[in-house]
Amino acid sequence: AGVKKSFVDLAGHSYGITSDPLTQFSVVFSALIHDLDHPGVPNAQLVKENTRNAQIYKKSIAEQNSVDLAWEMLMNEEFEALRACIYQTEEDLQRFRQLVVNTVMATDIFDKELQNLRKARWETAFAKKESDDDSEDIAESEDRKATIVIEHLIQASDVSHTMQHWHIYKTWNEKFFLECHGAYKAGRAPTDPSVNWYQSELGFFDYYVIPLAKKLDSCGVFGVASHEYLNYAMANRAEWARKGESLVEEYLMTFDDSHRS
């Protein structure tokens, strides 16, 4: 991640992130832009449709497009003062861009190759015993951990509704369902999402959200707040197991009502 430790790491477990304002801003900026110009369908569908962006980017299509559009906007004359606040040197500019690119690319969670690489990096950095780091440069180890933590921070922000109060989770789950069902009705999805939405959400909690929350908890970057995120994720999973099937029926009625002429 190229994290610079210019100040004291007050959090103790932030791996230099809280000590580096440029890194902090890069993560916030990435969270703001990472779905810019999102087409409402996954990358696999863009490849299937052979869209212009699919021809340009090949992999992580929506994510790369978001970075390019946001970067082009940031370079406009009207944002000159903002750029001067973000970086003052060419080195900081390059570091800022690399942080943004890496962070936004981490939101492509459906690329299995990228996900496997991230899992391997996590295991290398956090699954080792403390004694394993004795022969490794401490700064290099901390920088590697910072890079991995940032990847997981942006992934958590991307699905943050799953780690908040039930009514927030339900609101955004419904919005996402309506988007996916709309894509299906428009011929831009191969299957009706309502058929598997209930089960797929349970699987999403079990195999992605809850393991992600546990990783954030174990690395300590959020301190005691990590327990809250994990608890919310598990509580929402349990509530969805009880109410999810009937909610999918409600979602369908909402969609039909909104599309009646």
PDB file of C-alpha atoms in Angstrom:
ATOM      1  CA  ALA A   1       0.000   0.000   0.000  1.00  0.00           C
ATOM      2  CA  GLY A   2       3.006   2.268   0.407  1.00  0.00           C
ATOM      3  CA  VAL A   3       1.834   3.448   3.830  1.00  0.00           C
ATOM      4  CA  LYS A   4       4.014   6.152   5.330  1.00  0.00           C
ATOM      5  CA  LYS A   5       4.258   6.378   9.116  1.00  0.00           C
ATOM      6  CA  SER A   6       4.799  10.080   9.639  1.00  0.00           C
ATOM      7  CA  PHE A   7       3.026  10.236  12.997  1.00  0.00           C
ATOM      8  CA  VAL A   8       2.507   8.012  16.009  1.00  0.00           C
ATOM      9  CA  ASP A   9       0.195   5.078  15.332  1.00  0.00           C
ATOM     10  CA  LEU A  10      -2.368   5.945  17.979  1.00  0.00           C
ATOM     11  CA  ALA A  11      -4.541   2.895  17.382  1.00  0.00           C
ATOM     12  CA  GLY A  12      -1.712   0.431  17.841  1.00  0.00           C
ATOM     13  CA  HIS A  13      -3.301  -2.081  15.460  1.00  0.00           C
ATOM     14  CA  SER A  14      -3.834   0.056  12.359  1.00  0.00           C
ATOM     15  CA  TYR A  15      -0.511  -0.964  10.769  1.00  0.00           C
ATOM     16  CA  GLY A  16       0.337   2.669  10.080  1.00  0.00           C
ATOM     17  CA  ILE A  17      -2.975   3.546   8.428  1.00  0.00           C
ATOM     18  CA  THR A  18      -4.050   5.996  11.144  1.00  0.00           C
ATOM     19  CA  SER A  19      -0.605   7.614  10.978  1.00  0.00           C
ATOM     20  CA  ASP A  20      -0.806   8.418   7.263  1.00  0.00           C
ATOM     21  CA  PRO A  21      -3.405  11.012   6.164  1.00  0.00           C
ATOM     22  CA  LEU A  22      -2.854  10.254   2.460  1.00  0.00           C
ATOM     23  CA  THR A  23      -3.667   6.593   2.996  1.00  0.00           C
ATOM     24  CA  GLN A  24      -6.740   7.459   5.026  1.00  0.00           C
ATOM     25  CA  PHE A  25      -8.022   9.842   2.364  1.00  0.00           C
ATOM     26  CA  SER A  26      -7.262   7.291  -0.368  1.00  0.00           C
ATOM     27  CA  VAL A  27      -9.512   4.749   1.329  1.00  0.00           C
ATOM     28  CA  VAL A  28     -12.346   7.265   1.777  1.00  0.00           C
ATOM     29  CA  PHE A  29     -11.966   8.495  -1.807  1.00  0.00           C
ATOM     30  CA  SER A  30     -12.019   4.917  -3.090  1.00  0.00           C
ATOM     31  CA  ALA A  31     -15.173   4.152  -1.140  1.00  0.00           C
ATOM     32  CA  LEU A  32     -16.862   7.177  -2.710  1.00  0.00           C
ATOM     33  CA  ILE A  33     -15.916   6.385  -6.305  1.00  0.00           C
ATOM     34  CA  HIS A  34     -15.806   2.599  -6.457  1.00  0.00           C
ATOM     35  CA  ASP A  35     -19.253   2.179  -8.053  1.00  0.00           C
ATOM     36  CA  LEU A  36     -19.110   5.249 -10.289  1.00  0.00           C
ATOM     37  CA  ASP A  37     -21.033   4.634 -13.533  1.00  0.00           C
ATOM     38  CA  HIS A  38     -21.944   1.107 -12.423  1.00  0.00           C
ATOM     39  CA  PRO A  39     -24.104  -0.520 -15.141  1.00  0.00           C
ATOM     40  CA  GLY A  40     -26.313  -2.475 -12.727  1.00  0.00           C
ATOM     41  CA  VAL A  41     -25.099  -5.878 -13.918  1.00  0.00           C
ATOM     42  CA  PRO A  42     -22.001  -7.911 -12.968  1.00  0.00           C
ATOM     43  CA  ASN A  43     -18.781  -7.984 -14.959  1.00  0.00           C
ATOM     44  CA  ALA A  44     -19.613 -11.433 -16.329  1.00  0.00           C
ATOM     45  CA  GLN A  45     -22.688  -9.987 -18.022  1.00  0.00           C
ATOM     46  CA  LEU A  46     -20.652  -7.146 -19.509  1.00  0.00           C
ATOM     47  CA  VAL A  47     -18.278  -9.726 -21.000  1.00  0.00           C
ATOM     48  CA  LYS A  48     -21.237 -11.715 -22.346  1.00  0.00           C
ATOM     49  CA  GLU A  49     -22.687  -8.590 -23.961  1.00  0.00           C
ATOM     50  CA  ASN A  50     -19.221  -7.637 -25.260  1.00  0.00           C
ATOM     51  CA  THR A  51     -19.732  -4.038 -24.194  1.00  0.00           C
ATOM     52  CA  ARG A  52     -17.233  -1.324 -25.065  1.00  0.00           C
ATOM     53  CA  ASN A  53     -15.841  -1.343 -21.524  1.00  0.00           C
ATOM     54  CA  ALA A  54     -15.514  -5.124 -21.600  1.00  0.00           C
ATOM     55  CA  GLN A  55     -13.430  -4.815 -24.753  1.00  0.00           C
ATOM     56  CA  ILE A  56     -11.247  -2.147 -23.144  1.00  0.00           C
ATOM     57  CA  TYR A  57     -10.636  -3.615 -19.691  1.00  0.00           C
ATOM     58  CA  LYS A  58     -11.078  -7.412 -20.030  1.00  0.00           C
ATOM     59  CA  LYS A  59     -11.008  -7.963 -16.198  1.00  0.00           C
ATOM     60  CA  SER A  60     -12.543  -6.056 -13.257  1.00  0.00           C
ATOM     61  CA  ILE A  61     -14.409  -4.076 -15.893  1.00  0.00           C
ATOM     62  CA  ALA A  62     -16.744  -1.963 -13.774  1.00  0.00           C
ATOM     63  CA  GLU A  63     -14.032  -1.300 -11.191  1.00  0.00           C
ATOM     64  CA  GLN A  64     -11.434  -0.130 -13.724  1.00  0.00           C
ATOM     65  CA  ASN A  65     -14.023   2.045 -15.446  1.00  0.00           C
ATOM     66  CA  SER A  66     -14.913   3.683 -12.133  1.00  0.00           C
ATOM     67  CA  VAL A  67     -11.267   4.493 -11.400  1.00  0.00           C
ATOM     68  CA  ASP A  68     -10.648   5.939 -14.852  1.00  0.00           C
ATOM     69  CA  LEU A  69     -13.761   8.136 -14.807  1.00  0.00           C
ATOM     70  CA  ALA A  70     -13.116   9.379 -11.278  1.00  0.00           C
ATOM     71  CA  TRP A  71      -9.452  10.077 -12.023  1.00  0.00           C
ATOM     72  CA  GLU A  72     -10.374  12.008 -15.155  1.00  0.00           C
ATOM     73  CA  MET A  73     -12.802  14.116 -13.121  1.00  0.00           C
ATOM     74  CA  LEU A  74     -10.235  14.712 -10.375  1.00  0.00           C
ATOM     75  CA  MET A  75      -7.747  16.004 -12.960  1.00  0.00           C
ATOM     76  CA  ASN A  76     -10.184  18.687 -14.158  1.00  0.00           C
ATOM     77  CA  GLU A  77      -9.176  22.297 -13.582  1.00  0.00           C
ATOM     78  CA  GLU A  78     -12.049  22.849 -11.154  1.00  0.00           C
ATOM     79  CA  PHE A  79     -10.442  20.400  -8.700  1.00  0.00           C
ATOM     80  CA  GLU A  80      -6.975  21.974  -8.765  1.00  0.00           C
ATOM     81  CA  ALA A  81      -7.264  23.179  -5.166  1.00  0.00           C
ATOM     82  CA  LEU A  82      -8.418  19.739  -4.015  1.00  0.00           C
ATOM     83  CA  ARG A  83      -5.468  18.074  -5.739  1.00  0.00           C
ATOM     84  CA  ALA A  84      -3.106  20.503  -4.021  1.00  0.00           C
ATOM     85  CA  CYS A  85      -4.532  19.375  -0.680  1.00  0.00           C
ATOM     86  CA  ILE A  86      -4.184  15.680  -1.520  1.00  0.00           C
ATOM     87  CA  TYR A  87      -0.590  15.683  -2.759  1.00  0.00           C
ATOM     88  CA  GLN A  88       2.268  18.117  -3.297  1.00  0.00           C
ATOM     89  CA  THR A  89       4.891  15.910  -4.949  1.00  0.00           C
ATOM     90  CA  GLU A  90       5.020  13.499  -7.855  1.00  0.00           C
ATOM     91  CA  GLU A  91       5.865  10.732  -5.396  1.00  0.00           C
ATOM     92  CA  ASP A  92       2.713  11.393  -3.381  1.00  0.00           C
ATOM     93  CA  LEU A  93       0.645  11.580  -6.579  1.00  0.00           C
ATOM     94  CA  GLN A  94       1.868   8.168  -7.683  1.00  0.00           C
ATOM     95  CA  ARG A  95       1.340   6.728  -4.204  1.00  0.00           C
ATOM     96  CA  PHE A  96      -2.189   8.158  -4.048  1.00  0.00           C
ATOM     97  CA  ARG A  97      -3.098   6.706  -7.447  1.00  0.00           C
ATOM     98  CA  GLN A  98      -1.667   3.285  -6.571  1.00  0.00           C
ATOM     99  CA  LEU A  99      -3.607   3.221  -3.294  1.00  0.00           C
ATOM    100  CA  VAL A 100      -6.842   4.159  -5.079  1.00  0.00           C
ATOM    101  CA  VAL A 101      -6.375   1.587  -7.848  1.00  0.00           C
ATOM    102  CA  ASN A 102      -5.516  -1.219  -5.422  1.00  0.00           C
ATOM    103  CA  THR A 103      -8.382  -0.337  -3.110  1.00  0.00           C
ATOM    104  CA  VAL A 104     -11.076  -0.115  -5.780  1.00  0.00           C
ATOM    105  CA  MET A 105      -9.861  -3.315  -7.459  1.00  0.00           C
ATOM    106  CA  ALA A 106     -10.370  -5.108  -4.134  1.00  0.00           C
ATOM    107  CA  THR A 107     -14.144  -4.605  -4.509  1.00  0.00           C
ATOM    108  CA  ASP A 108     -14.192  -7.094  -7.393  1.00  0.00           C
ATOM    109  CA  ILE A 109     -15.129 -10.018  -5.178  1.00  0.00           C
ATOM    110  CA  PHE A 110     -16.422 -12.259  -7.967  1.00  0.00           C
ATOM    111  CA  ASP A 111     -13.056 -12.725  -9.661  1.00  0.00           C
ATOM    112  CA  LYS A 112     -12.000 -16.027  -8.121  1.00  0.00           C
ATOM    113  CA  GLU A 113      -8.352 -15.613  -9.068  1.00  0.00           C
ATOM    114  CA  LEU A 114      -8.127 -12.243  -7.315  1.00  0.00           C
ATOM    115  CA  GLN A 115     -10.009 -13.543  -4.287  1.00  0.00           C
ATOM    116  CA  ASN A 116      -7.668 -16.515  -3.942  1.00  0.00           C
ATOM    117  CA  LEU A 117      -4.664 -14.193  -4.101  1.00  0.00           C
ATOM    118  CA  ARG A 118      -6.150 -12.005  -1.350  1.00  0.00           C
ATOM    119  CA  LYS A 119      -6.863 -15.016   0.845  1.00  0.00           C
ATOM    120  CA  ALA A 120      -3.305 -16.234   0.384  1.00  0.00           C
ATOM    121  CA  ARG A 121      -1.913 -12.811   1.294  1.00  0.00           C
ATOM    122  CA  TRP A 122      -4.059 -12.708   4.436  1.00  0.00           C
ATOM    123  CA  GLU A 123      -2.846 -16.144   5.500  1.00  0.00           C
ATOM    124  CA  THR A 124       0.750 -15.142   4.887  1.00  0.00           C
ATOM    125  CA  ALA A 125       0.462 -11.929   6.875  1.00  0.00           C
ATOM    126  CA  PHE A 126      -1.859 -12.847   9.748  1.00  0.00           C
ATOM    127  CA  ALA A 127      -1.868 -16.615  10.150  1.00  0.00           C
ATOM    128  CA  LYS A 128       1.836 -16.815  10.939  1.00  0.00           C
ATOM    129  CA  LYS A 129       3.155 -16.984  14.475  1.00  0.00           C
ATOM    130  CA  GLU A 130       4.912 -13.914  15.821  1.00  0.00           C
ATOM    131  CA  SER A 131       8.234 -15.783  15.784  1.00  0.00           C
ATOM    132  CA  ASP A 132       7.902 -16.217  12.027  1.00  0.00           C
ATOM    133  CA  ASP A 133       8.402 -12.464  11.592  1.00  0.00           C
ATOM    134  CA  ASP A 134      11.746 -12.366  13.438  1.00  0.00           C
ATOM    135  CA  SER A 135      13.794 -12.650  10.255  1.00  0.00           C
ATOM    136  CA  GLU A 136      11.566 -10.289   8.264  1.00  0.00           C
ATOM    137  CA  ASP A 137      11.925  -6.541   8.144  1.00  0.00           C
ATOM    138  CA  ILE A 138       9.284  -5.167  10.516  1.00  0.00           C
ATOM    139  CA  ALA A 139       8.447  -2.207   8.279  1.00  0.00           C
ATOM    140  CA  GLU A 140       7.939  -4.518   5.297  1.00  0.00           C
ATOM    141  CA  SER A 141       5.702  -6.798   7.350  1.00  0.00           C
ATOM    142  CA  GLU A 142       3.612  -3.876   8.607  1.00  0.00           C
ATOM    143  CA  ASP A 143       3.287  -2.455   5.087  1.00  0.00           C
ATOM    144  CA  ARG A 144       2.075  -5.805   3.794  1.00  0.00           C
ATOM    145  CA  LYS A 145      -0.474  -6.016   6.582  1.00  0.00           C
ATOM    146  CA  ALA A 146      -1.638  -2.468   5.878  1.00  0.00           C
ATOM    147  CA  THR A 147      -2.222  -3.342   2.215  1.00  0.00           C
ATOM    148  CA  ILE A 148      -4.281  -6.392   3.152  1.00  0.00           C
ATOM    149  CA  VAL A 149      -6.256  -4.557   5.837  1.00  0.00           C
ATOM    150  CA  ILE A 150      -7.148  -1.799   3.351  1.00  0.00           C
ATOM    151  CA  GLU A 151      -8.444  -4.406   0.909  1.00  0.00           C
ATOM    152  CA  HIS A 152     -10.697  -5.815   3.611  1.00  0.00           C
ATOM    153  CA  LEU A 153     -11.783  -2.360   4.781  1.00  0.00           C
ATOM    154  CA  ILE A 154     -13.102  -1.483   1.325  1.00  0.00           C
ATOM    155  CA  GLN A 155     -14.772  -4.873   0.998  1.00  0.00           C
ATOM    156  CA  ALA A 156     -16.504  -4.299   4.324  1.00  0.00           C
ATOM    157  CA  SER A 157     -17.639  -0.848   3.231  1.00  0.00           C
ATOM    158  CA  ASP A 158     -18.982  -2.356   0.007  1.00  0.00           C
ATOM    159  CA  VAL A 159     -21.302  -4.646   2.012  1.00  0.00           C
ATOM    160  CA  SER A 160     -21.590  -2.432   5.089  1.00  0.00           C
ATOM    161  CA  HIS A 161     -25.376  -2.799   5.146  1.00  0.00           C
ATOM    162  CA  THR A 162     -24.910  -6.422   6.205  1.00  0.00           C
ATOM    163  CA  MET A 163     -22.993  -5.314   9.320  1.00  0.00           C
ATOM    164  CA  GLN A 164     -25.453  -2.669  10.483  1.00  0.00           C
ATOM    165  CA  HIS A 165     -28.908  -2.633  12.037  1.00  0.00           C
ATOM    166  CA  TRP A 166     -31.522  -4.972  10.503  1.00  0.00           C
ATOM    167  CA  HIS A 167     -33.625  -2.184   8.975  1.00  0.00           C
ATOM    168  CA  ILE A 168     -30.554  -0.824   7.152  1.00  0.00           C
ATOM    169  CA  TYR A 169     -29.669  -4.280   5.877  1.00  0.00           C
ATOM    170  CA  LYS A 170     -33.245  -4.915   4.722  1.00  0.00           C
ATOM    171  CA  THR A 171     -33.500  -1.541   2.943  1.00  0.00           C
ATOM    172  CA  TRP A 172     -30.371  -2.058   0.864  1.00  0.00           C
ATOM    173  CA  ASN A 173     -31.015  -5.745   0.297  1.00  0.00           C
ATOM    174  CA  GLU A 174     -34.353  -4.808  -1.252  1.00  0.00           C
ATOM    175  CA  LYS A 175     -32.768  -2.114  -3.427  1.00  0.00           C
ATOM    176  CA  PHE A 176     -30.193  -4.599  -4.688  1.00  0.00           C
ATOM    177  CA  PHE A 177     -32.878  -7.192  -5.374  1.00  0.00           C
ATOM    178  CA  LEU A 178     -34.940  -4.696  -7.375  1.00  0.00           C
ATOM    179  CA  GLU A 179     -31.870  -3.794  -9.416  1.00  0.00           C
ATOM    180  CA  CYS A 180     -31.080  -7.447 -10.142  1.00  0.00           C
ATOM    181  CA  HIS A 181     -34.697  -8.323 -10.914  1.00  0.00           C
ATOM    182  CA  GLY A 182     -34.896  -5.338 -13.229  1.00  0.00           C
ATOM    183  CA  ALA A 183     -31.820  -6.593 -15.068  1.00  0.00           C
ATOM    184  CA  TYR A 184     -33.450 -10.020 -15.409  1.00  0.00           C
ATOM    185  CA  LYS A 185     -36.655  -8.527 -16.790  1.00  0.00           C
ATOM    186  CA  ALA A 186     -34.592  -6.478 -19.242  1.00  0.00           C
ATOM    187  CA  GLY A 187     -32.889  -9.624 -20.530  1.00  0.00           C
ATOM    188  CA  ARG A 188     -29.557  -8.762 -18.903  1.00  0.00           C
ATOM    189  CA  ALA A 189     -29.454 -11.671 -16.423  1.00  0.00           C
ATOM    190  CA  PRO A 190     -29.795 -15.393 -17.222  1.00  0.00           C
ATOM    191  CA  THR A 191     -31.923 -16.380 -14.214  1.00  0.00           C
ATOM    192  CA  ASP A 192     -34.709 -14.911 -12.105  1.00  0.00           C
ATOM    193  CA  PRO A 193     -32.983 -13.760  -8.877  1.00  0.00           C
ATOM    194  CA  SER A 194     -36.149 -14.341  -6.830  1.00  0.00           C
ATOM    195  CA  VAL A 195     -35.749 -18.109  -7.231  1.00  0.00           C
ATOM    196  CA  ASN A 196     -32.520 -18.297  -5.232  1.00  0.00           C
ATOM    197  CA  TRP A 197     -32.385 -14.949  -3.429  1.00  0.00           C
ATOM    198  CA  TYR A 198     -33.273 -16.367  -0.024  1.00  0.00           C
ATOM    199  CA  GLN A 199     -30.695 -19.167  -0.113  1.00  0.00           C
ATOM    200  CA  SER A 200     -28.032 -17.066  -1.798  1.00  0.00           C
ATOM    201  CA  GLU A 201     -28.240 -14.462   0.972  1.00  0.00           C
ATOM    202  CA  LEU A 202     -27.703 -17.156   3.590  1.00  0.00           C
ATOM    203  CA  GLY A 203     -24.690 -18.360   1.639  1.00  0.00           C
ATOM    204  CA  PHE A 204     -23.421 -14.809   1.259  1.00  0.00           C
ATOM    205  CA  PHE A 205     -23.493 -14.363   5.022  1.00  0.00           C
ATOM    206  CA  ASP A 206     -21.939 -17.760   5.726  1.00  0.00           C
ATOM    207  CA  TYR A 207     -19.149 -17.712   3.155  1.00  0.00           C
ATOM    208  CA  TYR A 208     -18.355 -14.029   2.719  1.00  0.00           C
ATOM    209  CA  VAL A 209     -19.844 -11.509   5.171  1.00  0.00           C
ATOM    210  CA  ILE A 210     -19.299 -13.317   8.471  1.00  0.00           C
ATOM    211  CA  PRO A 211     -15.787 -14.542   7.571  1.00  0.00           C
ATOM    212  CA  LEU A 212     -14.943 -10.977   6.489  1.00  0.00           C
ATOM    213  CA  ALA A 213     -16.248  -9.574   9.782  1.00  0.00           C
ATOM    214  CA  LYS A 214     -14.218 -12.174  11.685  1.00  0.00           C
ATOM    215  CA  LYS A 215     -11.055 -11.169   9.823  1.00  0.00           C
ATOM    216  CA  LEU A 216     -11.590  -7.516  10.679  1.00  0.00           C
ATOM    217  CA  ASP A 217     -12.168  -8.547  14.270  1.00  0.00           C
ATOM    218  CA  SER A 218      -9.061 -10.712  14.433  1.00  0.00           C
ATOM    219  CA  CYS A 219      -6.686  -8.141  12.942  1.00  0.00           C
ATOM    220  CA  GLY A 220      -7.849  -5.548  15.496  1.00  0.00           C
ATOM    221  CA  VAL A 221      -7.954  -2.580  13.124  1.00  0.00           C
ATOM    222  CA  PHE A 222     -11.359  -1.412  14.413  1.00  0.00           C
ATOM    223  CA  GLY A 223     -10.693  -2.232  18.051  1.00  0.00           C
ATOM    224  CA  VAL A 224     -13.795  -3.132  20.049  1.00  0.00           C
ATOM    225  CA  ALA A 225     -16.056  -1.836  17.254  1.00  0.00           C
ATOM    226  CA  SER A 226     -15.189  -4.971  15.274  1.00  0.00           C
ATOM    227  CA  HIS A 227     -17.261  -7.047  17.699  1.00  0.00           C
ATOM    228  CA  GLU A 228     -20.281  -4.877  16.905  1.00  0.00           C
ATOM    229  CA  TYR A 229     -19.921  -5.413  13.163  1.00  0.00           C
ATOM    230  CA  LEU A 230     -19.626  -9.162  13.620  1.00  0.00           C
ATOM    231  CA  ASN A 231     -22.600  -9.257  15.973  1.00  0.00           C
ATOM    232  CA  TYR A 232     -24.753  -7.294  13.529  1.00  0.00           C
ATOM    233  CA  ALA A 233     -23.757  -9.613  10.675  1.00  0.00           C
ATOM    234  CA  MET A 234     -24.692 -12.699  12.660  1.00  0.00           C
ATOM    235  CA  ALA A 235     -27.930 -11.146  13.899  1.00  0.00           C
ATOM    236  CA  ASN A 236     -28.938 -10.131  10.364  1.00  0.00           C
ATOM    237  CA  ARG A 237     -28.170 -13.626   9.120  1.00  0.00           C
ATOM    238  CA  ALA A 238     -30.457 -15.097  11.786  1.00  0.00           C
ATOM    239  CA  GLU A 239     -33.213 -12.582  11.042  1.00  0.00           C
ATOM    240  CA  TRP A 240     -32.955 -13.251   7.311  1.00  0.00           C
ATOM    241  CA  ALA A 241     -33.239 -16.989   7.967  1.00  0.00           C
ATOM    242  CA  ARG A 242     -36.547 -16.298   9.720  1.00  0.00           C
ATOM    243  CA  LYS A 243     -38.020 -13.650   7.457  1.00  0.00           C
ATOM    244  CA  GLY A 244     -36.156 -13.840   4.160  1.00  0.00           C
ATOM    245  CA  GLU A 245     -38.582 -15.998   2.189  1.00  0.00           C
ATOM    246  CA  SER A 246     -41.559 -13.753   2.926  1.00  0.00           C
ATOM    247  CA  LEU A 247     -39.450 -10.660   2.243  1.00  0.00           C
ATOM    248  CA  VAL A 248     -38.564 -11.907  -1.239  1.00  0.00           C
ATOM    249  CA  GLU A 249     -42.291 -12.154  -1.946  1.00  0.00           C
ATOM    250  CA  GLU A 250     -42.683  -8.560  -0.741  1.00  0.00           C
ATOM    251  CA  TYR A 251     -39.811  -7.451  -2.946  1.00  0.00           C
ATOM    252  CA  LEU A 252     -41.518  -9.022  -5.964  1.00  0.00           C
ATOM    253  CA  MET A 253     -44.786  -7.248  -5.199  1.00  0.00           C
ATOM    254  CA  THR A 254     -42.916  -3.956  -4.861  1.00  0.00           C
ATOM    255  CA  PHE A 255     -41.260  -4.504  -8.229  1.00  0.00           C
ATOM    256  CA  ASP A 256     -44.555  -5.411  -9.923  1.00  0.00           C
ATOM    257  CA  ASP A 257     -46.350  -2.432  -8.386  1.00  0.00           C
ATOM    258  CA  SER A 258     -43.664  -0.031  -9.560  1.00  0.00           C
ATOM    259  CA  HIS A 259     -43.762  -1.367 -13.131  1.00  0.00           C
ATOM    260  CA  ARG A 260     -47.492  -1.401 -13.697  1.00  0.00           C
ATOM    261  CA  SER A 261     -48.503   0.984 -16.438  1.00  0.00           C
TER     262      SER A 261
END
